[in-house]
XYZ file of N, CA and C in Angstrom:
267
model
N -37.259 -10.177 46.676
C -36.686 -9.594 47.635
C -35.808 -8.722 45.857
N -35.602 -8.128 46.260
C -34.880 -6.801 45.158
C -33.337 -6.629 45.391
N -32.832 -7.117 44.158
C -31.120 -6.020 44.554
C -31.287 -4.409 44.799
N -30.485 -3.917 46.115
C -30.293 -1.943 46.181
C -29.924 -1.187 44.550
N -30.602 0.081 44.554
C -30.228 0.601 43.175
C -29.108 0.799 44.112
N -28.152 1.159 43.051
C -26.825 2.059 43.560
C -25.743 0.973 43.658
N -26.346 -0.403 42.875
C -24.729 -1.571 42.651
C -25.306 -1.871 41.563
N -24.417 -1.947 40.601
C -24.347 -2.176 38.959
C -23.008 -3.697 38.853
N -23.566 -4.366 37.971
C -22.345 -5.834 37.412
C -21.776 -5.003 36.374
N -20.543 -4.713 36.468
C -19.700 -5.274 35.626
C -18.614 -5.942 35.128
N -17.730 -6.346 33.699
C -17.241 -7.134 33.391
C -15.609 -6.397 32.928
N -14.807 -6.723 34.636
C -14.062 -6.414 34.331
C -12.660 -6.969 33.886
N -12.106 -6.829 32.959
C -10.913 -8.329 32.160
C -11.579 -9.386 32.669
N -12.640 -9.950 32.714
C -13.560 -11.074 32.111
C -13.480 -11.442 34.040
N -13.465 -10.469 35.092
C -14.267 -10.741 35.731
C -15.531 -10.506 36.425
N -16.533 -10.816 36.860
C -17.705 -9.825 36.834
C -17.707 -9.534 38.592
N -17.707 -7.869 38.659
C -17.512 -7.678 39.834
C -18.927 -6.253 39.577
N -19.254 -6.549 41.048
C -20.552 -5.875 42.025
C -19.696 -4.198 41.859
N -20.160 -3.219 41.284
C -20.031 -1.882 41.886
C -20.327 -1.283 42.234
N -20.073 -0.456 43.542
C -20.916 0.597 44.387
C -20.867 1.837 43.280
N -22.552 2.273 43.319
C -22.583 3.387 42.479
C -23.321 4.611 43.287
N -22.825 6.399 43.281
C -23.825 6.223 44.323
C -22.969 6.943 45.486
N -23.555 7.911 46.041
C -22.743 8.380 47.482
C -23.240 7.529 48.737
N -23.879 7.207 48.688
C -24.745 5.963 50.128
C -23.543 4.645 49.578
N -23.296 4.089 48.785
C -22.969 3.152 48.805
C -21.311 2.855 48.200
N -20.491 4.092 48.625
C -18.717 4.063 48.210
C -18.383 3.401 49.001
N -18.167 1.980 49.687
C -17.191 1.283 50.368
C -16.129 0.603 49.408
N -15.034 1.199 49.378
C -14.318 0.237 48.354
C -12.961 -0.734 49.056
N -13.894 -1.087 50.547
C -13.324 -1.790 51.087
C -13.317 -3.369 50.677
N -13.964 -3.192 50.065
C -14.482 -4.730 49.530
C -14.841 -4.941 48.448
N -14.272 -5.828 47.541
C -14.920 -6.201 46.087
C -15.657 -7.413 46.052
N -16.505 -7.269 45.428
C -17.113 -8.147 45.489
C -17.873 -8.997 43.976
N -17.091 -10.102 43.985
C -16.895 -10.960 42.498
C -18.180 -11.689 42.837
N -18.411 -12.264 41.284
C -19.519 -13.106 40.632
C -18.384 -14.043 39.983
N -19.329 -15.626 40.378
C -18.942 -16.012 39.270
C -19.604 -16.491 37.720
N -19.448 -17.049 36.572
C -20.124 -16.675 35.576
C -22.467 -16.922 36.462
N -22.545 -17.896 36.725
C -23.698 -18.428 37.646
C -24.690 -17.472 38.004
N -23.570 -16.707 38.776
C -24.519 -15.578 40.029
C -24.651 -14.236 39.037
N -23.483 -14.200 37.833
C -23.348 -12.897 37.543
C -24.583 -13.089 36.442
N -24.820 -14.546 35.973
C -26.647 -14.374 35.198
C -27.189 -14.281 35.819
N -27.541 -15.034 36.968
C -28.111 -15.024 38.139
C -29.106 -13.212 38.547
N -27.608 -12.047 38.670
C -28.035 -10.934 38.752
C -28.695 -9.850 38.004
N -27.963 -10.569 36.807
C -28.368 -10.215 35.564
C -29.754 -9.756 34.882
N -30.321 -11.698 35.520
C -32.004 -11.040 35.312
C -32.377 -11.220 36.357
N -32.110 -10.870 37.469
C -33.087 -10.150 38.778
C -32.570 -9.077 38.849
N -32.004 -7.955 38.404
C -31.626 -7.090 38.680
C -33.086 -6.300 37.676
N -33.238 -5.350 38.634
C -34.584 -4.575 38.321
C -35.733 -4.686 38.345
N -36.107 -5.755 39.043
C -37.408 -6.489 39.297
C -37.476 -6.933 40.791
N -38.126 -7.515 41.452
C -38.810 -8.204 42.646
C -38.339 -9.848 41.871
N -38.149 -10.470 42.836
C -37.525 -11.960 42.439
C -37.273 -12.399 43.842
N -37.190 -13.835 43.580
C -37.235 -14.909 44.973
C -36.609 -15.803 44.712
N -36.312 -17.198 45.301
C -36.172 -17.756 45.287
C -36.231 -18.966 44.376
N -37.835 -19.162 43.941
C -37.422 -19.650 42.924
C -37.923 -19.351 41.259
N -37.895 -17.655 41.323
C -37.448 -17.128 40.064
C -36.327 -17.562 39.782
N -34.897 -17.326 41.014
C -33.713 -17.708 40.583
C -33.850 -19.249 40.448
N -34.331 -19.958 40.289
C -34.253 -21.868 40.728
C -34.748 -21.652 39.257
N -35.676 -21.225 38.582
C -36.469 -21.444 37.240
C -35.240 -20.827 36.036
N -34.842 -19.568 37.061
C -33.846 -19.135 35.707
C -32.270 -20.235 35.452
N -32.358 -20.931 36.881
C -31.035 -21.847 36.225
C -31.880 -23.151 35.405
N -32.708 -23.010 36.115
C -32.753 -24.875 35.430
C -33.061 -24.761 34.234
N -33.407 -23.021 33.667
C -33.547 -22.836 32.036
C -32.338 -22.879 31.670
N -31.342 -21.941 32.243
C -30.089 -21.715 31.191
C -29.152 -22.926 31.631
N -28.863 -24.175 32.842
C -27.987 -24.694 33.032
C -28.951 -26.113 32.844
N -27.902 -26.628 32.621
C -28.421 -28.360 33.037
C -27.851 -28.994 34.679
N -29.171 -28.390 35.357
C -28.584 -28.835 37.123
C -29.947 -29.351 37.426
N -30.172 -30.014 38.547
C -31.525 -30.449 38.479
C -32.219 -30.054 39.561
N -32.892 -29.893 39.473
C -33.684 -28.432 40.568
C -33.470 -28.364 42.130
N -33.057 -29.173 42.979
C -33.073 -29.798 44.476
C -31.242 -28.869 44.112
N -30.631 -29.309 43.391
C -28.807 -28.487 43.644
C -29.276 -27.383 42.977
N -29.680 -26.707 42.056
C -30.301 -25.592 41.807
C -31.045 -24.606 42.937
N -31.731 -25.216 44.151
C -32.517 -24.675 44.512
C -31.149 -24.155 46.119
N -30.273 -25.550 45.900
C -29.743 -24.744 46.851
C -28.283 -23.927 47.441
N -28.027 -23.983 45.676
C -27.397 -22.497 45.146
C -27.886 -21.685 45.264
N -29.088 -21.197 44.461
C -29.075 -20.030 44.662
C -29.856 -19.821 46.027
N -30.258 -20.585 46.857
C -30.556 -20.354 48.135
C -29.502 -19.685 49.483
N -28.015 -20.250 48.589
C -27.103 -19.994 49.947
C -26.711 -18.553 48.756
N -26.985 -18.103 47.483
C -26.584 -17.252 46.305
C -27.464 -15.931 46.711
N -28.268 -15.745 47.765
C -29.446 -15.090 47.944
C -29.001 -14.568 49.279
N -28.454 -15.585 50.111
C -28.197 -15.547 51.655
C -27.062 -14.487 51.607
N -25.613 -14.796 50.729
C -24.731 -13.978 50.798
C -24.831 -12.752 50.176
N -25.369 -12.628 49.053
C -26.136 -11.198 48.617
C -26.931 -10.607 49.880
N -28.030 -11.133 50.232
C -28.568 -10.061 51.352
C -27.422 -10.053 52.484
N -26.534 -10.807 52.719
C -25.082 -10.161 54.177
C -24.739 -9.483 53.590
N -24.348 -9.043 52.477
C -23.142 -8.311 51.695
C -23.965 -7.244 51.821
N -25.516 -7.201 51.956
C -26.550 -6.042 51.980
C -26.650 -4.986 50.595
N -26.402 -6.223 49.410
C -26.806 -5.984 48.091
C -27.995 -6.018 48.170
N -29.432 -6.864 49.084
C -30.619 -7.110 48.572
C -31.167 -6.155 49.565
N -32.638 -6.262 49.028
C -33.782 -5.345 50.460
C -34.602 -6.120 49.745
N -35.695 -5.745 51.198
C -37.030 -6.666 51.009
C -37.973 -5.966 49.726
């Protein structure tokens, strides 16, 4: 999967939000807020293809977390991003 073009992460007053850019993505009815961990994954996955294994590797290298817990979290984050239309195959 990869993050769709037309979305960028911004830090606004200490909050990480995904901002739509370009005419195709303009829908301000939802603000997509990411916690620090999800923002870290976004920053490191943006710009190329990634999968759950890539995300798990990123988390376990950056944070003191067990692989099984990191995998559960990454699966949930990836599913949420897909549900919100932020990713594509």
